[in-house]
Amino acid sequence: MAQPTPDPSSIDFAALNLLRVVHELGSFTAAAEKLNVNQSAVSYTIAKLRACFHDPLFVREGGRQVSTDRCEEILARSLQILGMLDEMLQPDAFDPGSATQNVTIACNYYERVLLIPALVNEIRRAAPGMTVKVINALGDGHLRLLNREADVLIGPFARSESGFHSRRLYAEEYACLMDAAHPLADTALDIEGYLGLNHVLIDYGGGWQSAYLRELEAAGHRIDPVVVAPSPAGLATLIVESDLVATVPRRLGEWNADRLKVADCPFPGRFDVSLVWAAHTNASAMHRWVRELVWRVARR
Amino acid sequence: MAQPTPDPSSIDFAALNLLRVVHELGSFTAAAEKLNVNQSAVSYTIAKLRACFHDPLFVREGGRQVSTDRCEEILARSLQILGMLDEMLQPDAFDPGSATQNVTIACNYYERVLLIPALVNEIRRAAPGMTVKVINALGDGHLRLLNREADVLIGPFARSESGFHSRRLYAEEYACLMDAAHPLADTALDIEGYLGLNHVLIDYGGGWQSAYLRELEAAGHRIDPVVVAPSPAGLATLIVESDLVATVPRRLGEWNADRLKVADCPFPGRFDVSLVWAAHTNASAMHRWVRELVWRVARR
DNA sequence: GGCACTCATCGAATTTTTCGATGGCAGGTA
DNA sequence: TACCTGCCATCGAAAAATTCGATGAGTGCC
């Protein structure tokens, strides 16, 4: 044993526990038995503690190992430390019923309309104490995950760089949304026919380009929109009883399908709607629970 | 590394410190440099912690090691633990001369009269910067210790449940206090004679019953007090030049013995006056100093 | 696509811890 | 007093844990 001070940080919790047991039993030998180790191992550890604390800790007095004042002092703190270790070891339990955390979900219009209502409903039903916050993902939802502004991101975001995990929720494609009385409402649209429509273009800005447009342009075409809107909000009111046609994700169209017709688009621009999360939330019980819920809501 | 849980108690303080450094620097390699060890040693220790806590603790996100929520929790406690290690290494010094703490003593009338004056005197002499507060112990002095309302408790409290320590100060018994001119002042009291006296009964209330009364009633007797008082305060004035007799602890009687006579009581109700303290103050140097002082004052 | 950097992992070297055995010391007993 | 017994310190050997140096895989940045 290095004499002066053999690096106190090499003391482990087992040593503190050993101190406790020796104190309790007043005997190295008895402590060794209780801890299922050799007596000399106890001597060894006590010797190390003695060197670290520069104190005999226990002295023999009338057949018993009696603790010194310094030992009592060290022991008192050791007990606290052992208690904290126990707390630290408590697995990350999550009980929805009693949870009061907040969940922040980043997404865009599409998901806010189609998924969020049912999701919020489910969360509040299972975890009445929790709060839900929805923020716009825009184009940089991944950044919001990294900055811990959001717990999960839902949207058409392909699995991206490392540091993230993702789960594909379902496949989606674009379709054409028009008034049920539109002249072409009952015919299958060919490319010519589609390009010649009076288009409503949803341009979210921020450089985001919808998948059907990428497909269309990749094929060497372009469309000249009659109306450009920054989001699909109010789209139905715009289209109904008009000759306008919007190209939107099919499920979003069907959600409006009361008096509107949803028709196949020659440029379906298929994409996946995914659930994305930052690696640092991957193991968290609460996050796992939320992700499972998102999955279930999205699948029905 | 044993997969499931490689004995958490083998975690040492160095490992917690390593966790801290990795968190601070966001890099295993940098932490290794700072700690003057090989990078693989850092990986090894982190791997062990990961296994112990069943959590990745750090995940790579955009070129940086980012901590998980669980890691933050563990880290918070680790910092406390490391702080406590420092305290343990730094012996708990208490210098009465420069101390400015407060000592709160819980006790009742008896001790306030017989012990507190000398004790306060001693404390103030040795530790002029300290303050002393005396509070009533009533019947629940132990609670005051647990609630940290008092540092020590002095009184006829037998050693009680775990969580407390106690030290017997001295034995005490009850005796009869009467005017020096009382007819029976110079005769030894037998049971008949005692029971027939004009008693002053001290009834502290709260269900507390003096030991001599328990003894007397256990023997099948009872007394009919002429006067009942809630505390021995002013008792001397009451008794002097009257035919009243009070049964009080002997030392309390002798403290009044100027013009009063203290006579043996046939029901002495012996008890111990003890010093009691909570386990959480057992190791504190300041508390040890106070307790030693109480012991010395009580013994003289 | 190449380069630089980071962490995981492997075998070997090193250090720490444990074991089993022995010796000294103190207390209790004949 | 002398012996006996139980307890802890210590020693060399064995086992286990940790560290090292090297290598490989994955990622970010040019």
mmCIF file of N, CA and C in Angstrom, chain A residues 7 22 28 30 34 68 78 82 89 92-93 101 108 112 117 146 152 155 159 172 176 200 219 271 280 292-293:
data_model
loop_
_atom_site.group_PDB
_atom_site.id
_atom_site.type_symbol
_atom_site.label_atom_id
_atom_site.label_comp_id
_atom_site.label_asym_id
_atom_site.label_seq_id
_atom_site.Cartn_x
_atom_site.Cartn_y
_atom_site.Cartn_z
ATOM 1 N N ASP A 7 -4.400 7.655 -3.288
ATOM 2 C CA ASP A 7 -5.483 8.099 -4.167
ATOM 3 C C ASP A 7 -6.871 7.736 -3.662
ATOM 4 N N VAL A 22 -18.402 -3.465 8.955
ATOM 5 C CA VAL A 22 -17.448 -3.619 10.050
ATOM 6 C C VAL A 22 -17.935 -2.834 11.265
ATOM 7 N N PHE A 28 -13.766 -7.504 12.120
ATOM 8 C CA PHE A 28 -13.364 -7.712 10.724
ATOM 9 C C PHE A 28 -13.787 -9.103 10.271
ATOM 10 N N ALA A 30 -16.148 -11.098 11.373
ATOM 11 C CA ALA A 30 -17.585 -11.246 11.169
ATOM 12 C C ALA A 30 -18.010 -10.538 9.884
ATOM 13 N N LYS A 34 -19.952 -12.080 6.631
ATOM 14 C CA LYS A 34 -21.200 -11.522 6.117
ATOM 15 C C LYS A 34 -21.071 -11.125 4.653
ATOM 16 N N THR A 68 -13.372 5.114 15.751
ATOM 17 C CA THR A 68 -12.913 6.429 16.184
ATOM 18 C C THR A 68 -13.954 7.470 15.794
ATOM 19 N N SER A 78 -20.732 8.200 4.482
ATOM 20 C CA SER A 78 -20.758 7.007 3.637
ATOM 21 C C SER A 78 -22.176 6.480 3.500
ATOM 22 N N LEU A 82 -24.054 5.875 0.084
ATOM 23 C CA LEU A 82 -24.623 4.586 -0.333
ATOM 24 C C LEU A 82 -26.102 4.743 -0.674
ATOM 25 N N LEU A 89 -29.143 3.895 -8.963
ATOM 26 C CA LEU A 89 -29.331 2.606 -9.620
ATOM 27 C C LEU A 89 -30.790 2.353 -9.980
ATOM 28 N N ASP A 92 -34.650 3.734 -14.802
ATOM 29 C CA ASP A 92 -35.448 4.843 -15.305
ATOM 30 C C ASP A 92 -36.877 4.384 -15.510
ATOM 31 N N ALA A 93 -37.674 4.450 -14.463
ATOM 32 C CA ALA A 93 -39.049 3.978 -14.556
ATOM 33 C C ALA A 93 -39.939 5.106 -15.053
ATOM 34 N N GLN A 101 -44.404 15.101 -16.726
ATOM 35 C CA GLN A 101 -43.477 15.720 -17.670
ATOM 36 C C GLN A 101 -44.216 16.368 -18.840
ATOM 37 N N ASN A 108 -45.392 19.293 -38.869
ATOM 38 C CA ASN A 108 -45.930 20.361 -39.701
ATOM 39 C C ASN A 108 -47.423 20.187 -39.888
ATOM 40 N N ARG A 112 -50.118 17.752 -37.931
ATOM 41 C CA ARG A 112 -50.981 18.411 -36.939
ATOM 42 C C ARG A 112 -52.438 18.076 -37.194
ATOM 43 N N PRO A 117 -54.263 15.245 -33.223
ATOM 44 C CA PRO A 117 -55.465 15.159 -32.374
ATOM 45 C C PRO A 117 -55.594 13.803 -31.682
ATOM 46 N N LEU A 146 -31.924 18.095 -31.723
ATOM 47 C CA LEU A 146 -30.572 18.240 -31.157
ATOM 48 C C LEU A 146 -30.550 19.284 -30.044
ATOM 49 N N VAL A 152 -39.736 14.483 -30.025
ATOM 50 C CA VAL A 152 -39.839 13.664 -31.238
ATOM 51 C C VAL A 152 -40.213 14.564 -32.407
ATOM 52 N N GLY A 155 -42.769 13.402 -39.501
ATOM 53 C CA GLY A 155 -42.891 14.026 -40.806
ATOM 54 C C GLY A 155 -42.197 13.240 -41.897
ATOM 55 N N ARG A 159 -34.574 8.885 -43.007
ATOM 56 C CA ARG A 159 -33.599 8.634 -41.945
ATOM 57 C C ARG A 159 -32.319 9.375 -42.309
ATOM 58 N N GLU A 172 -46.834 7.306 -47.978
ATOM 59 C CA GLU A 172 -47.819 8.298 -48.392
ATOM 60 C C GLU A 172 -47.495 8.697 -49.838
ATOM 61 N N CYS A 176 -54.606 14.388 -56.227
ATOM 62 C CA CYS A 176 -55.194 15.662 -56.633
ATOM 63 C C CYS A 176 -56.532 15.874 -55.937
ATOM 64 N N VAL A 200 -53.391 24.867 -57.661
ATOM 65 C CA VAL A 200 -53.072 25.573 -56.408
ATOM 66 C C VAL A 200 -51.777 24.953 -55.907
ATOM 67 N N ALA A 219 -38.827 14.804 -64.446
ATOM 68 C CA ALA A 219 -39.297 14.294 -65.738
ATOM 69 C C ALA A 219 -39.320 15.398 -66.798
ATOM 70 N N PHE A 271 -43.560 9.041 -50.658
ATOM 71 C CA PHE A 271 -42.592 9.300 -49.558
ATOM 72 C C PHE A 271 -43.064 8.588 -48.299
ATOM 73 N N HIS A 280 -30.005 10.779 -27.927
ATOM 74 C CA HIS A 280 -29.917 10.906 -26.467
ATOM 75 C C HIS A 280 -31.243 10.608 -25.778
ATOM 76 N N GLU A 292 -43.895 4.739 -28.805
ATOM 77 C CA GLU A 292 -44.791 3.602 -29.017
ATOM 78 C C GLU A 292 -46.212 4.081 -29.294
ATOM 79 N N LEU A 293 -46.604 5.120 -28.547
ATOM 80 C CA LEU A 293 -47.934 5.681 -28.721
ATOM 81 C C LEU A 293 -48.084 6.288 -30.116
#
